[in-house]
Coordinates of C-alpha atoms in Angstrom, one line a residue:
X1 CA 16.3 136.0 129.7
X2 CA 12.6 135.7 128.5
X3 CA 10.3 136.5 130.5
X4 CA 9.5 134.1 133.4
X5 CA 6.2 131.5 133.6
X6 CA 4.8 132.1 136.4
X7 CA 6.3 131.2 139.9
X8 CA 4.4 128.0 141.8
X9 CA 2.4 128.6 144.5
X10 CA 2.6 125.1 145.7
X11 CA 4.4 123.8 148.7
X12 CA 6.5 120.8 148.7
X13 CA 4.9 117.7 148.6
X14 CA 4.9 115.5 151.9
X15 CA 6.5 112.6 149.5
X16 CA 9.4 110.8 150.8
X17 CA 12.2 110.6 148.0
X18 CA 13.1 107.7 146.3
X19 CA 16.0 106.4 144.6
X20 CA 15.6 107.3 141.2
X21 CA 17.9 104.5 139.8
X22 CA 19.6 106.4 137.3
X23 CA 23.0 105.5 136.8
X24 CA 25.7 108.5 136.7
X25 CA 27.4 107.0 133.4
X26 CA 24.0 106.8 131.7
X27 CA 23.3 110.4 132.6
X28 CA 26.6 112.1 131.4
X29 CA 25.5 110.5 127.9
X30 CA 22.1 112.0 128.3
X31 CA 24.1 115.4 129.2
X32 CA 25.9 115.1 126.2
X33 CA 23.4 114.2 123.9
X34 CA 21.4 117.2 125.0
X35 CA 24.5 119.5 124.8
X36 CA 25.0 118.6 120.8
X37 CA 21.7 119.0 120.2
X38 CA 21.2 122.7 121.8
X39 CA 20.9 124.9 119.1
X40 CA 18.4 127.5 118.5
X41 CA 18.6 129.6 121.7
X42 CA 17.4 129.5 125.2
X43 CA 13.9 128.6 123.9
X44 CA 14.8 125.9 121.6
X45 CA 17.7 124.6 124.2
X46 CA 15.0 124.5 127.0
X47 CA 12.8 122.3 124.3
X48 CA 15.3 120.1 124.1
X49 CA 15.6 119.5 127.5
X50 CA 12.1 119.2 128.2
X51 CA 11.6 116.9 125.3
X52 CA 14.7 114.6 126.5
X53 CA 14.3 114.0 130.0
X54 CA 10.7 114.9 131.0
X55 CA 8.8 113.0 127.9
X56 CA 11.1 110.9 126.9
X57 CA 13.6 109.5 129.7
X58 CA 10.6 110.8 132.6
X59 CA 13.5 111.1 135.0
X60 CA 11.8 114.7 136.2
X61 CA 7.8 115.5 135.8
X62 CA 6.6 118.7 134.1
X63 CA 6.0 120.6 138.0
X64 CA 9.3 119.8 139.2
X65 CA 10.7 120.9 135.4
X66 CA 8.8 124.3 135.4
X67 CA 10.0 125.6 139.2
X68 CA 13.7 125.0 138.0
X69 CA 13.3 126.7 134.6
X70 CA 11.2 129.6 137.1
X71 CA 14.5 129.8 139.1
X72 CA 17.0 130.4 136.6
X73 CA 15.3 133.0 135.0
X74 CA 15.4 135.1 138.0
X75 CA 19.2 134.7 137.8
X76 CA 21.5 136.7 135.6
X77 CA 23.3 134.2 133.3
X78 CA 22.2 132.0 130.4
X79 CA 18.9 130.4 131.7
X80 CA 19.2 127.2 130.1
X81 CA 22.7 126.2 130.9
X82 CA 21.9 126.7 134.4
X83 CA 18.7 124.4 134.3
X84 CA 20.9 121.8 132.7
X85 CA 23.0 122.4 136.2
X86 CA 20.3 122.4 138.2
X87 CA 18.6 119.4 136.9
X88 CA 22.2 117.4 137.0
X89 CA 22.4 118.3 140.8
X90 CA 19.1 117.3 141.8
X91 CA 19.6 113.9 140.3
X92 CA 23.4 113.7 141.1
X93 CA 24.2 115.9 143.5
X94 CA 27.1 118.3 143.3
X95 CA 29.1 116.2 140.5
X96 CA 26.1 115.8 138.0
X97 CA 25.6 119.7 138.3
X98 CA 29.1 120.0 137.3
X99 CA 28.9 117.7 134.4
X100 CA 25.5 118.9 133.3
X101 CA 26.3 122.6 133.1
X102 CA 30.2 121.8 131.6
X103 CA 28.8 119.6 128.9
X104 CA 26.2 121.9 127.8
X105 CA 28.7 124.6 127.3
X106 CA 32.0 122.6 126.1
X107 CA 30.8 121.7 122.2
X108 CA 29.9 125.7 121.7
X109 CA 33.0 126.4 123.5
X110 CA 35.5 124.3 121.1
X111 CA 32.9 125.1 118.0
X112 CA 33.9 128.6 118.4
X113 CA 37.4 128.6 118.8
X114 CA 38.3 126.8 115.4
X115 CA 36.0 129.2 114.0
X116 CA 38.0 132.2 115.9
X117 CA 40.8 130.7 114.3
X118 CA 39.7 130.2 110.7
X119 CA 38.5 134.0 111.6
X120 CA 41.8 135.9 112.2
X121 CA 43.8 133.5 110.0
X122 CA 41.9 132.9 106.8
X123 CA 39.5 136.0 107.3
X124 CA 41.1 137.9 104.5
X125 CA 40.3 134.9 101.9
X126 CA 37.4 135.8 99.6
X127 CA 35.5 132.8 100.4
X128 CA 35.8 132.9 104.1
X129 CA 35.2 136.6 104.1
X130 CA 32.0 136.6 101.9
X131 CA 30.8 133.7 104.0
X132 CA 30.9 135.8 107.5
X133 CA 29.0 139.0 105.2
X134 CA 26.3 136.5 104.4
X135 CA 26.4 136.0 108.3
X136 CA 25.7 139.6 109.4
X137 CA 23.3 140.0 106.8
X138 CA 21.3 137.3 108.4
X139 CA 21.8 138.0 111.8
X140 CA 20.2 141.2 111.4
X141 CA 16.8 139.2 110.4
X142 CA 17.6 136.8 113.6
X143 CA 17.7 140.1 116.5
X144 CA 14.6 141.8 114.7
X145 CA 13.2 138.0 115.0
X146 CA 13.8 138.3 119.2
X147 CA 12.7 141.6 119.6
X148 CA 9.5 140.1 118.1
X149 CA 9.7 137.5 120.1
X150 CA 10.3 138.4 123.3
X151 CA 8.2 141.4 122.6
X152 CA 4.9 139.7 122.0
X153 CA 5.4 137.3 125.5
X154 CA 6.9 140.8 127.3
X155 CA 4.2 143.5 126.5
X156 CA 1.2 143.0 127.6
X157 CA 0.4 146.4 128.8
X158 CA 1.1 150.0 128.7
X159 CA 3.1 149.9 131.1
X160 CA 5.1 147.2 130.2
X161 CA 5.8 149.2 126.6
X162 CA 6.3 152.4 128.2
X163 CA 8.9 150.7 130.0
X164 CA 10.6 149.1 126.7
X165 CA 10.3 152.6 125.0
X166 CA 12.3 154.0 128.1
X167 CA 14.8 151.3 127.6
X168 CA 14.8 151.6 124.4
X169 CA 15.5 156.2 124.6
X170 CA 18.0 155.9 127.6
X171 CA 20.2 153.6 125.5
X172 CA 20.2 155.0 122.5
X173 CA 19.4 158.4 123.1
X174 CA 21.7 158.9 126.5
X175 CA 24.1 156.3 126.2
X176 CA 22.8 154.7 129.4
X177 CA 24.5 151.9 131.1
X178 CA 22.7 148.8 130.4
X179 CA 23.5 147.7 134.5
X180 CA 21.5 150.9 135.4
X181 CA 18.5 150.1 133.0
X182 CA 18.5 146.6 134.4
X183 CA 18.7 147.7 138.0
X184 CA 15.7 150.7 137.3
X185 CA 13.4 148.3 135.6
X186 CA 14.3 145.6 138.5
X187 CA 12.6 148.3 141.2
X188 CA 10.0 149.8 139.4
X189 CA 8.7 146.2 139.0
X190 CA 9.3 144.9 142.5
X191 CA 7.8 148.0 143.8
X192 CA 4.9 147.7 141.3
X193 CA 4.4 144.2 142.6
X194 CA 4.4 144.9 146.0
X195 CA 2.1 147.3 145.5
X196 CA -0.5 144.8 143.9
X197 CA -0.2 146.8 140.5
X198 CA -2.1 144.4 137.5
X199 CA 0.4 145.2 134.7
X200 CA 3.4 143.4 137.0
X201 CA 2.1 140.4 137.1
X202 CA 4.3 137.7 135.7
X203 CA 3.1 135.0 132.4
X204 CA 4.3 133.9 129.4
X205 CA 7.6 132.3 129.2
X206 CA 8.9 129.5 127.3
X207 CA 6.1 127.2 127.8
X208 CA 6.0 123.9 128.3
X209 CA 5.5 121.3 125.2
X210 CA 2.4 120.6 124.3
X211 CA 0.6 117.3 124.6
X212 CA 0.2 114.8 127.7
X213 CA 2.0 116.0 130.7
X214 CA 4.3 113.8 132.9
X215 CA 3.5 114.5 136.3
X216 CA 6.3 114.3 139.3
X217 CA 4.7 111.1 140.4
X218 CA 5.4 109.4 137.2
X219 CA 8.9 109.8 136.8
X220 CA 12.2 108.1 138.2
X221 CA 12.7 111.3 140.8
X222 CA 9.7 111.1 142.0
X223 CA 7.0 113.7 144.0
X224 CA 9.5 113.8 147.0
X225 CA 13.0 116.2 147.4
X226 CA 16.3 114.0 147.5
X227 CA 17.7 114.3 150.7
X228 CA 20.8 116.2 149.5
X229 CA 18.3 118.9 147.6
X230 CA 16.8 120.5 151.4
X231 CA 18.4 123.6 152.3
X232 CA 21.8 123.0 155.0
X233 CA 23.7 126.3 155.3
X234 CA 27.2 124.8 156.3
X235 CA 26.9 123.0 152.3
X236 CA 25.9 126.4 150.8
X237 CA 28.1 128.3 152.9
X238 CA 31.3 125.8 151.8
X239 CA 30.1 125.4 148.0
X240 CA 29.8 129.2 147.6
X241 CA 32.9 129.8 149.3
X242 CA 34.6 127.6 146.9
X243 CA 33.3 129.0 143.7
X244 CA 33.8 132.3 144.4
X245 CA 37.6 131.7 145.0
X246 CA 37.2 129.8 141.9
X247 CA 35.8 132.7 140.2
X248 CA 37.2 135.5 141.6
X249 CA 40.7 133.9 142.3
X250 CA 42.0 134.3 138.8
X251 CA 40.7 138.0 139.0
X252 CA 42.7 139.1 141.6
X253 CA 45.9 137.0 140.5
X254 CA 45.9 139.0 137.5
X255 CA 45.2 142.1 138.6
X256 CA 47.9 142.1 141.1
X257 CA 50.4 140.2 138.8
X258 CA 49.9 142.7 135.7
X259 CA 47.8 145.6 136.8
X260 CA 44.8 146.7 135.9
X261 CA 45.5 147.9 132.2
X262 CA 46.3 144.9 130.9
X263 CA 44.2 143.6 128.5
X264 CA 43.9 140.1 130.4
X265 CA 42.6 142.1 133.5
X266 CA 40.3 144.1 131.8
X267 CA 39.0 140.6 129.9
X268 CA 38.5 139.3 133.5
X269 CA 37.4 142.2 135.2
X270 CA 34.9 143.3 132.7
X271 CA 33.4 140.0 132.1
X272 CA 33.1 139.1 135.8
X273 CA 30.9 142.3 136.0
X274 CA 28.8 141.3 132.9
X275 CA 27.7 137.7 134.7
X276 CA 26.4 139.8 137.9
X277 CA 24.3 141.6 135.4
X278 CA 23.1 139.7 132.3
X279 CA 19.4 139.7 132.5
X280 CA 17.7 139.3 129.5
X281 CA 19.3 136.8 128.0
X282 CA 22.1 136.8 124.9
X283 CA 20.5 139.5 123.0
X284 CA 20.2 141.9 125.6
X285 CA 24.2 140.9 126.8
X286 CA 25.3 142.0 123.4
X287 CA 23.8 145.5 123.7
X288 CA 26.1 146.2 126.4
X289 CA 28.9 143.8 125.1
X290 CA 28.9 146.2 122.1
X291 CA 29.0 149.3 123.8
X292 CA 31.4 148.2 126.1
X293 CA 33.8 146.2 124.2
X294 CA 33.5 148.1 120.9
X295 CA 32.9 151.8 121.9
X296 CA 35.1 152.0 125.3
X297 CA 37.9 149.5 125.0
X298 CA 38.0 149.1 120.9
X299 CA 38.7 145.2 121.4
X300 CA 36.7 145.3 118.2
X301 CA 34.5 146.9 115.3
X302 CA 30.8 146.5 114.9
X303 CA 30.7 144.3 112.0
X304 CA 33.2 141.8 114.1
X305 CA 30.3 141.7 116.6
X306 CA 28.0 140.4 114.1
X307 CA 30.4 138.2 112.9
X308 CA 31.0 136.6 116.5
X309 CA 27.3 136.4 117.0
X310 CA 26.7 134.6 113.8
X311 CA 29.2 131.9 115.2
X312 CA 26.8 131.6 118.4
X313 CA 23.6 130.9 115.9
X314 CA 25.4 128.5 114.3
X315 CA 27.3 126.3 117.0
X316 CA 25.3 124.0 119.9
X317 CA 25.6 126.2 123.5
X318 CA 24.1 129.6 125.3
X319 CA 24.5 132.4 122.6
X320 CA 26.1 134.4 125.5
X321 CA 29.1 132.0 124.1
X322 CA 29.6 134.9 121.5
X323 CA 31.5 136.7 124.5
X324 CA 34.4 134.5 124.2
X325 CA 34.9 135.8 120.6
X326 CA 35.0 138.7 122.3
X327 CA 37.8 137.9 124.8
X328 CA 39.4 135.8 121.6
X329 CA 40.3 139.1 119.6
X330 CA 41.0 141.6 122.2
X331 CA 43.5 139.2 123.5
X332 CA 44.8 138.1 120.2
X333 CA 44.9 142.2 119.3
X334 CA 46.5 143.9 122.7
X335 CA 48.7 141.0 124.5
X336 CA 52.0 141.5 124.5
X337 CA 54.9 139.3 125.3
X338 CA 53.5 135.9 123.7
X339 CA 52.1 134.5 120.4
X340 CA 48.8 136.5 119.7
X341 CA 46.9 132.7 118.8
X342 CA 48.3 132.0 122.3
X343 CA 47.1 135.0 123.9
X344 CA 43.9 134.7 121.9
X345 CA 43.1 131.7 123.7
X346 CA 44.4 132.2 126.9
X347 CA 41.8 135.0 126.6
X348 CA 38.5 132.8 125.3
X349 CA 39.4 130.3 127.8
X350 CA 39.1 133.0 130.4
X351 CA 36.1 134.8 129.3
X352 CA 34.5 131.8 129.3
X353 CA 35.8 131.1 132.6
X354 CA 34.5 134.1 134.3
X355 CA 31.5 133.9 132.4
X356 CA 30.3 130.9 133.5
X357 CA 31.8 129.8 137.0
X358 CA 29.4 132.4 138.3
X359 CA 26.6 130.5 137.0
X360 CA 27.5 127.3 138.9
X361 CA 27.5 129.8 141.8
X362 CA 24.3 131.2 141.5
X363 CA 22.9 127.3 141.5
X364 CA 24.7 125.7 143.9
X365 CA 24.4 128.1 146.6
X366 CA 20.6 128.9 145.7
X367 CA 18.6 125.7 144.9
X368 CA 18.1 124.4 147.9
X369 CA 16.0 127.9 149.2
X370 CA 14.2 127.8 146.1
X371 CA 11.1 126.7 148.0
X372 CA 11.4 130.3 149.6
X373 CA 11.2 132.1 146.1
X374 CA 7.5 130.2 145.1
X375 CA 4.6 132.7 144.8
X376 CA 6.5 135.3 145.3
X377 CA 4.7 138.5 143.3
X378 CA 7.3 141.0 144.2
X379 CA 10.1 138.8 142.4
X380 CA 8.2 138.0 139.9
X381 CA 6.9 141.6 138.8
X382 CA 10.7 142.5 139.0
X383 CA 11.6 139.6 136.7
X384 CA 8.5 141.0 134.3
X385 CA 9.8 144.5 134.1
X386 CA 13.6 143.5 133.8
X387 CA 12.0 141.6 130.7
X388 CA 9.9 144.7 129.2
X389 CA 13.3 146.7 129.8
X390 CA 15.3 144.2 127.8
X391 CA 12.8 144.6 124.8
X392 CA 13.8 148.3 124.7
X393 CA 17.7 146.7 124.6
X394 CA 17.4 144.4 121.8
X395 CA 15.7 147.2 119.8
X396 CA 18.8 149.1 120.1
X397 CA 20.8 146.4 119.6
X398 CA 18.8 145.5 116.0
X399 CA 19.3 149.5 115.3
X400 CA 22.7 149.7 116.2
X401 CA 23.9 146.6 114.1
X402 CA 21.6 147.7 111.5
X403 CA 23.4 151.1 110.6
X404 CA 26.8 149.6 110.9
X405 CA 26.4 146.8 108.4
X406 CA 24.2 148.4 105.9
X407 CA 26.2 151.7 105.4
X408 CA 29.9 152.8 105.1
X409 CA 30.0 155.3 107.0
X410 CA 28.6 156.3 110.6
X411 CA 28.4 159.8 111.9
X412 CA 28.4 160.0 115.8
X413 CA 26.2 163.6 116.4
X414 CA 26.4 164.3 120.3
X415 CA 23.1 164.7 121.9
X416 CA 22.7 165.2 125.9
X417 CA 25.0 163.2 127.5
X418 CA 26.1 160.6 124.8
X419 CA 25.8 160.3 120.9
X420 CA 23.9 159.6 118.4
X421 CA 25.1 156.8 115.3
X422 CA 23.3 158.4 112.4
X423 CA 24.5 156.8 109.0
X424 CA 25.8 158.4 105.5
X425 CA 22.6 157.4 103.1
X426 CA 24.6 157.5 100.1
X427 CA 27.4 154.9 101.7
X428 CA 24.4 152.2 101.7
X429 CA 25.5 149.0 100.9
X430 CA 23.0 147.3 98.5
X431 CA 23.8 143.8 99.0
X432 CA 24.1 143.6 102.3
X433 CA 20.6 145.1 102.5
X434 CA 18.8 142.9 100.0
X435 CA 20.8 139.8 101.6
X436 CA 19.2 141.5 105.2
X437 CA 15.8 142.2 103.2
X438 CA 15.8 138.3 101.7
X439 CA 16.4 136.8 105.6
X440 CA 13.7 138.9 107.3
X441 CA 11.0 138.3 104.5
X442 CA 12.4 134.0 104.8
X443 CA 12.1 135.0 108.9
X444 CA 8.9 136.5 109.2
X445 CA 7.0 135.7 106.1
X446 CA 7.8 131.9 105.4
X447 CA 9.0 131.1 109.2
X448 CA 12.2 129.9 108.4
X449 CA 14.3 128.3 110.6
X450 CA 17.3 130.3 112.0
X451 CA 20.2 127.2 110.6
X452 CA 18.6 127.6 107.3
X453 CA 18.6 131.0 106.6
X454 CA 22.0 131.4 108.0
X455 CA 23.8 129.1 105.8
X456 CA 21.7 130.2 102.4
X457 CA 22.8 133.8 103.2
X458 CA 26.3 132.5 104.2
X459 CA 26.5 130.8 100.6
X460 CA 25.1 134.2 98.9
X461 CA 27.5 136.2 100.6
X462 CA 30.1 134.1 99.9
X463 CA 29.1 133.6 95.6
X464 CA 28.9 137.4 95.9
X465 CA 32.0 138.1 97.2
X466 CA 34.1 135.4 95.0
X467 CA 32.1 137.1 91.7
X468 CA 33.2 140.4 92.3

């Protein structure tokens, strides 16, 4: 996740609520419609939302818009899938939650699994194979673009970048868990906040669009909260039950039916830990993604990584989607006993699964105490230093895919308790790095779009490749 605008310091409003008048059918269009157009990220996904039903439909005003989005990123998950299901629940209640935060995943979802497809079956053609080098070529341009990105919102002090350059030495230096670096930079910021500290304090964030704001009174929902939206214990209590049995059900079932070593337990198992932990948003997910999936299990190389994260640019839905590549191969590679396309999608269906039934969780079970969480500067400065941590992360990431697409050959050269990936110089590869050269200089100087530079570096790589 971004870093986080800062938390209201309003109370609810005395309003009564009133009934918005929204019909369910027209909203699962809406839902739709937003889901096919959420490309670009968390912050162009958020845009869309914003642009869709606060200026355009006015079915939620810009407050009520702002203390959701403020939520969700103190949650670990994809931030803007889980406004889209808490938005749906506060106009529809537990069903348009569900249809809000299905929707905007199910078009990435299917997206990516012809394209895992066309990947393992076809990915030995010349043409499909130069198009995917263009891909990591590009993608290179697109991390460097976030570390940028979320650096400039992130770091606004020196302690803020002492904290990224931390991040940055304990991942790539000491091979440190990126849980632990999430979980250090949590405390030193809610500590720091608590404390009253000036460098924790939260800002930044997406931002709201620019131009005349729609206020809460202004819109179909209205100033007031729906009836079904203030806090009742016995529906959290019942809803969380269910999800987690939803959630953690499968987990159990497969660890007891084919034991911990199996590579549909591990899918489960390691994915359910990654949703507990994601802070930071896609980017930052990959960094541990990678050293977990690549480096400890060997589900797959680094190159595949950027290959499944150029899927995620390219397709509507979270980037985190890119971890049901992920759970694609390793199934497709290690399951025994059945077709490996059938295992390969039994094993994106449940990456995706455990990926994002937590999410629901984390909605459903918290939005009605949100109230609680407003002003809150302890949270807040947490939130702020998980996000000057993950700056650190995405560096690494940008590094670490970096030296594995632009040379041959990697040497690993131990240093304290983990390694170091230093690359052979003479095994550079020269087109990859003028292709990575050409998207940055598109990126940075001319502020290309991510879609466009993409697909022109696709089609390079792919001429290339074919000429050769």
């Amino acid at each position: 996740m971004t870093d986080a605008l800062p938390l209201q310091t309003s109370i609810e409003p005395a309003a009564q609520p009133k009934n918005h008048g929204i019909p369910f059918g027209e909203a699962v269009k809406v839902w739709a419609r937003i889901a096919a157009l959420s490309f670009g990220g968390p912050a162009g996904q958020i845009a869309v939302m914003h642009r869709i039903l606060v200026d355009e439909k006015k079915w939620i005003g810009e407050e009520r818009f702002l203390h959701a989005l403020n939520y969700c990123m103190l949650l670990p998950g994809p931030e803007a899938q889980q406004l889209a299901v808490y938005i749906g629940w506060l106009l529809h209640k537990t069903k348009g939650g569900l249809v809000a935060g299905a929707l905007f995943v199910l078009p990435g979802f299917l997206a990516i699994l012809g394209l895992s497809y066309v990947y393992v079956l076809l990915g030995q053609v010349p043409l499909v194979e130069g198009l995917f080098f263009g891909l990591k070529a590009a993608v290179l341009a697109v991390v460097l673009q976030a570390v940028v990105r979320v650096g400039s919102r992130a770091l606004k002090n020196n302690v803020m970048r002492g904290l990224a350059a931390l991040a940055f030495l304990a991942i790539f230096l000491l091979d440190a868990p990126f849980p632990l670096i999430v979980l250090t930079a949590a405390l030193i910021g809610f500590f720091g906040g608590r404390a009253g500290h000036p460098a924790f304090k939260g800002g930044g964030g997406h931002g709201a669009a620019k131009g005349e704001v729609v206020h809460d009174r202004d819109t179909a929902l209205g100033e007031g909260l729906p009836d079904h939206a203030r806090p009742n214990l016995s529906w959290s209590l019942r809803i969380s039950g269910l999800l987690l049995l939803l959630w953690l059900g499968p987990v159990a079932a497969l660890l007891f039916a084919l034991g911990p070593d199996d590579v549909f337990s591990r899918i489960a198992t390691f994915f359910s830990q990654m949703a507990v932990v994601t802070f930071g948003g896609a980017y930052a997910v990959l960094a541990y993604v990678a050293q977990e999936a690549v480096e400890t299990y060997g589900w797959l190389q680094p190159g595949e990584m950027l290959d499944g994260l150029g899927m995620a640019e390219t397709t509507p839905g979270p980037l985190i989607m890119v971890t049901q590549f992920v759970g694609f191969l390793a199934a497709f590679r290690e399951a025994t006993g059945l077709s490996p396309l059938v295992a390969a999608t039994l094993g994106a269906i449940l990456t995706t699964w455990v990926t994002f039934v937590p999410c629901f969780l984390w909605i459903f079970a918290g939005a009605p105490f949100v109230e609680r969480l407003r002003g809150n500067r302890a949270l807040s400065a947490a939130l702020a230093a998980i996000t000057a941590a993950v700056v650190g992360v995405i560096l690494n990431l940008a590094v670490w895919f970096a030296i594995h697409t632009l040379f041959g050959q990697v040497r690993e050269i131990p240093f304290a308790a983990g390694t170091i990936d230093v690359p052979v110089l003479r095994t550079v590869n020269w087109p990859a790095l003028l292709l990575a050269g050409g998207a940055i200089i598109a990126v940075f100087r001319f502020r290309a779009g991510v879609l466009p530079v993409l697909g022109v570096c696709s089609v390079l790589g792919a001429a290339y490749v074919l000429i050769i």
